[in-house]
GROMACS .gro file of N, CA and C in nm:
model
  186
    1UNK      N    1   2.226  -5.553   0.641
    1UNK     CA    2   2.235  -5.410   0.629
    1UNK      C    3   2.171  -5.361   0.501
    2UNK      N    4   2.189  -5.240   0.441
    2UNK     CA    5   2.130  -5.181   0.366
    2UNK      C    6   2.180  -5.230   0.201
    3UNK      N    7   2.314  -5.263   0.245
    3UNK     CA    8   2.343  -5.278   0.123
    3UNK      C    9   2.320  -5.431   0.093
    4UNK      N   10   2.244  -5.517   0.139
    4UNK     CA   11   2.243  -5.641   0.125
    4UNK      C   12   2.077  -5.657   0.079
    5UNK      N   13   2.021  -5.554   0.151
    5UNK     CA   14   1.881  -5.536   0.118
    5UNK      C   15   1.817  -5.457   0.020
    6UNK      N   16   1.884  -5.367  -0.046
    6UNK     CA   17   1.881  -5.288  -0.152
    6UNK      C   18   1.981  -5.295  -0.261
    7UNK      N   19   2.046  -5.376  -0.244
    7UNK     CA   20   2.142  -5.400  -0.359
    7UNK      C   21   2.159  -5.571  -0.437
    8UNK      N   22   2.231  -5.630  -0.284
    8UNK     CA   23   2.275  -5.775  -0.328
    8UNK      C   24   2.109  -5.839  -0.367
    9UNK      N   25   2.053  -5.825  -0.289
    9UNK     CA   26   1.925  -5.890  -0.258
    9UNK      C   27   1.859  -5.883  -0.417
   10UNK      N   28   1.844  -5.736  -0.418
   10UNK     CA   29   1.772  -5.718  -0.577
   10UNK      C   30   1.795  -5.764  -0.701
   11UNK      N   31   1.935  -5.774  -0.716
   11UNK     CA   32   2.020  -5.825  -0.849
   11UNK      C   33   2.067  -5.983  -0.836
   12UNK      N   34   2.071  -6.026  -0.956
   12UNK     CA   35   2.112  -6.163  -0.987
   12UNK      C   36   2.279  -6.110  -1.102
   13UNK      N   37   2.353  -6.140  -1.034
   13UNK     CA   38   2.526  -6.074  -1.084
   13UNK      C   39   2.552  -6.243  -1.165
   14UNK      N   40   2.531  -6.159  -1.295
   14UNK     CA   41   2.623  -6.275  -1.347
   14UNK      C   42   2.785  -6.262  -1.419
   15UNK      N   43   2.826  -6.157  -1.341
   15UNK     CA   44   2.971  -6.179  -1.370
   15UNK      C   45   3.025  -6.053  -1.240
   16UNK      N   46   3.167  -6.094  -1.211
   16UNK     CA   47   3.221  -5.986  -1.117
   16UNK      C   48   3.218  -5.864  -1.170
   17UNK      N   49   3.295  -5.834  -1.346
   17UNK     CA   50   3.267  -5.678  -1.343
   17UNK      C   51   3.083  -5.619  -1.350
   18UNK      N   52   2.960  -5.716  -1.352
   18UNK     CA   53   2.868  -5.636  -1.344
   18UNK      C   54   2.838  -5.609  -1.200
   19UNK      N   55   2.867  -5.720  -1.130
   19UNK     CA   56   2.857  -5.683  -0.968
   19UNK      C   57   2.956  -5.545  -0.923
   20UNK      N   58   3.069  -5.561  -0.988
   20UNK     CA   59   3.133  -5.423  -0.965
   20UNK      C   60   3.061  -5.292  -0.984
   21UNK      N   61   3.030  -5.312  -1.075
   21UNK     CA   62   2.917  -5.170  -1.125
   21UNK      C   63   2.824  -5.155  -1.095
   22UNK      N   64   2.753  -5.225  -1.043
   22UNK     CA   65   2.600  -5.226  -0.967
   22UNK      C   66   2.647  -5.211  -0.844
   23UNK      N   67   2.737  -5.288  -0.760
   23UNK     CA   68   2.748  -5.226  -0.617
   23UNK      C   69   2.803  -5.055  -0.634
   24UNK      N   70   2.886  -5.004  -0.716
   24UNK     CA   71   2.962  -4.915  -0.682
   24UNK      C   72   2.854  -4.812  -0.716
   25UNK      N   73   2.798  -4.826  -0.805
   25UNK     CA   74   2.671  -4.748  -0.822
   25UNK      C   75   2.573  -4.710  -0.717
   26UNK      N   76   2.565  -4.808  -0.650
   26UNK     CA   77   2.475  -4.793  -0.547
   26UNK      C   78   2.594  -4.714  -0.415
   27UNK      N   79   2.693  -4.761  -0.419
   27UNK     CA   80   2.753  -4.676  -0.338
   27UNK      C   81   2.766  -4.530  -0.385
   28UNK      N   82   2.759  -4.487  -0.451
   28UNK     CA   83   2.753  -4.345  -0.501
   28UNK      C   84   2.682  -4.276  -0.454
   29UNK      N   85   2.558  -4.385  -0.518
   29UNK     CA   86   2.421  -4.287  -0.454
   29UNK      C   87   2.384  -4.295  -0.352
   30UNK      N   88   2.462  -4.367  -0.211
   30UNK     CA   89   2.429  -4.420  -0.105
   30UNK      C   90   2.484  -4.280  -0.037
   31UNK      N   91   2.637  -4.297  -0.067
   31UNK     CA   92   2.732  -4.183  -0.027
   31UNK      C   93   2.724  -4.069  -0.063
   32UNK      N   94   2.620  -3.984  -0.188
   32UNK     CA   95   2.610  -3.888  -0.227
   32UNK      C   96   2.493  -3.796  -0.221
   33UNK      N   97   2.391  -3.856  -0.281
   33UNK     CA   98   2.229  -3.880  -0.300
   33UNK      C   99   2.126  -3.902  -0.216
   34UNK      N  100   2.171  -3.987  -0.071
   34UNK     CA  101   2.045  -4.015   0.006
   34UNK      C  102   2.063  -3.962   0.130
   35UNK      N  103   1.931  -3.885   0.156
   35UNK     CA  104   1.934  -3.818   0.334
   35UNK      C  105   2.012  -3.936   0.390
   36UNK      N  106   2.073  -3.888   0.473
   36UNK     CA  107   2.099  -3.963   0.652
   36UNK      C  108   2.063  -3.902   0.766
   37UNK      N  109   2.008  -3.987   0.800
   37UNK     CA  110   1.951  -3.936   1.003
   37UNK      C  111   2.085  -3.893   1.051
   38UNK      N  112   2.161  -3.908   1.027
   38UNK     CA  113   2.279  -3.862   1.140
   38UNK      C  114   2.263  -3.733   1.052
   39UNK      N  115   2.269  -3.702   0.965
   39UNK     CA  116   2.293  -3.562   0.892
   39UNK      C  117   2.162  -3.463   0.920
   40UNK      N  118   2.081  -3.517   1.005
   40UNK     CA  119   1.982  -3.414   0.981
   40UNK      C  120   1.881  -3.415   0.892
   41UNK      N  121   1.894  -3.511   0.797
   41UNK     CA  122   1.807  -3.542   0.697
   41UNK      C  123   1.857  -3.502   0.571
   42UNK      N  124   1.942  -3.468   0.578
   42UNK     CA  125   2.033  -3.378   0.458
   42UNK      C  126   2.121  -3.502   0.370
   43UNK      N  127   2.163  -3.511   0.231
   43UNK     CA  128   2.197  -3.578   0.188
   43UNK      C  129   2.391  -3.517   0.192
   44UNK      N  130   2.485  -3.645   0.250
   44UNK     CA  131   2.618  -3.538   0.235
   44UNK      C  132   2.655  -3.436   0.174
   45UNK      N  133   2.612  -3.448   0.000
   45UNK     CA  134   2.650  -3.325  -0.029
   45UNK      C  135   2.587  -3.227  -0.005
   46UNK      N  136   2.462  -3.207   0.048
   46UNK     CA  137   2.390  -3.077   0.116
   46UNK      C  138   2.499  -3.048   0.233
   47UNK      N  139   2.519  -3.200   0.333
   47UNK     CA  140   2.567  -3.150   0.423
   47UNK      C  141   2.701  -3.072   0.453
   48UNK      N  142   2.778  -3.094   0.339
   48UNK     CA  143   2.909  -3.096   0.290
   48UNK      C  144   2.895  -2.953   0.235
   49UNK      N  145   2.783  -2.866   0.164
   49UNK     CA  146   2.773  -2.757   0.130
   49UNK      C  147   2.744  -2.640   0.230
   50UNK      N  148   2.663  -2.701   0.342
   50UNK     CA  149   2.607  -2.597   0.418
   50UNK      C  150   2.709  -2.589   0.543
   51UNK      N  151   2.777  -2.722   0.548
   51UNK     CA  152   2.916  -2.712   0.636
   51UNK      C  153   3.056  -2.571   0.565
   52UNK      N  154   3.088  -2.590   0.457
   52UNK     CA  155   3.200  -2.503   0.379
   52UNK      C  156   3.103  -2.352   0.412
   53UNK      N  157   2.955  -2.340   0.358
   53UNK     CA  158   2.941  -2.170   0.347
   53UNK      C  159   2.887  -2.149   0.514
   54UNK      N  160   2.889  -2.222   0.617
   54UNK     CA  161   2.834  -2.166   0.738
   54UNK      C  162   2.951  -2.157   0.832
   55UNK      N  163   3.069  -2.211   0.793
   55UNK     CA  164   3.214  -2.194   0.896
   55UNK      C  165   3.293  -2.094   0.850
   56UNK      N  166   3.304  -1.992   0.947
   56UNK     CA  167   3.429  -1.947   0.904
   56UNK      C  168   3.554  -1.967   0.868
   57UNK      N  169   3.634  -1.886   0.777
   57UNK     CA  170   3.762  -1.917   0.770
   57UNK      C  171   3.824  -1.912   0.924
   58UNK      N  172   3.930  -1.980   0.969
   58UNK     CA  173   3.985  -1.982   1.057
   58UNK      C  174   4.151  -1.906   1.029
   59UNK      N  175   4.173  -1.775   1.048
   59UNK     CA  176   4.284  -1.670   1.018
   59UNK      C  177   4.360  -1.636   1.153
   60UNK      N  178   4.493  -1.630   1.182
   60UNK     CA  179   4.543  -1.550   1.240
   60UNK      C  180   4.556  -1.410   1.261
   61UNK      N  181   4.514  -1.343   1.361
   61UNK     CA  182   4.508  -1.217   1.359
   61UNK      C  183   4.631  -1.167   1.435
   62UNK      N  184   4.737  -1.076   1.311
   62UNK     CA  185   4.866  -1.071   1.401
   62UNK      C  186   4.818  -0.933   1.412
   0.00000   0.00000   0.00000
């Protein structure tokens, strides 16, 4: 997968807390930072922005 090919693959970890920080890093920017095809091409937090200002509030109208 992606993270084996862009992460593990690239780095030589010579201790668990640097592997900690180099994977989680990359999860950040995996999860934050990079388009996804399922999103449209949009990176979550685009998608996550244009989702909150394009839905309405959902209100009871008594």
């Amino acid at each position: 997968g992606r993270l084996r090919d862009e992460c593990l693959n690239e780095h030589l970890f010579t201790s668990l807390p640097y592997a900690q920080a180099v994977i989680d890093e990359w999860r950040c920017d995996y999860n934050s930072s990079r388009p996804h095809t399922s999103l449209n091409g949009l990176t979550p937090n685009e998608f996550a922005g244009c989702s909150l200002r394009e839905q309405p509030l959902n209100r009871l109208s008594l």
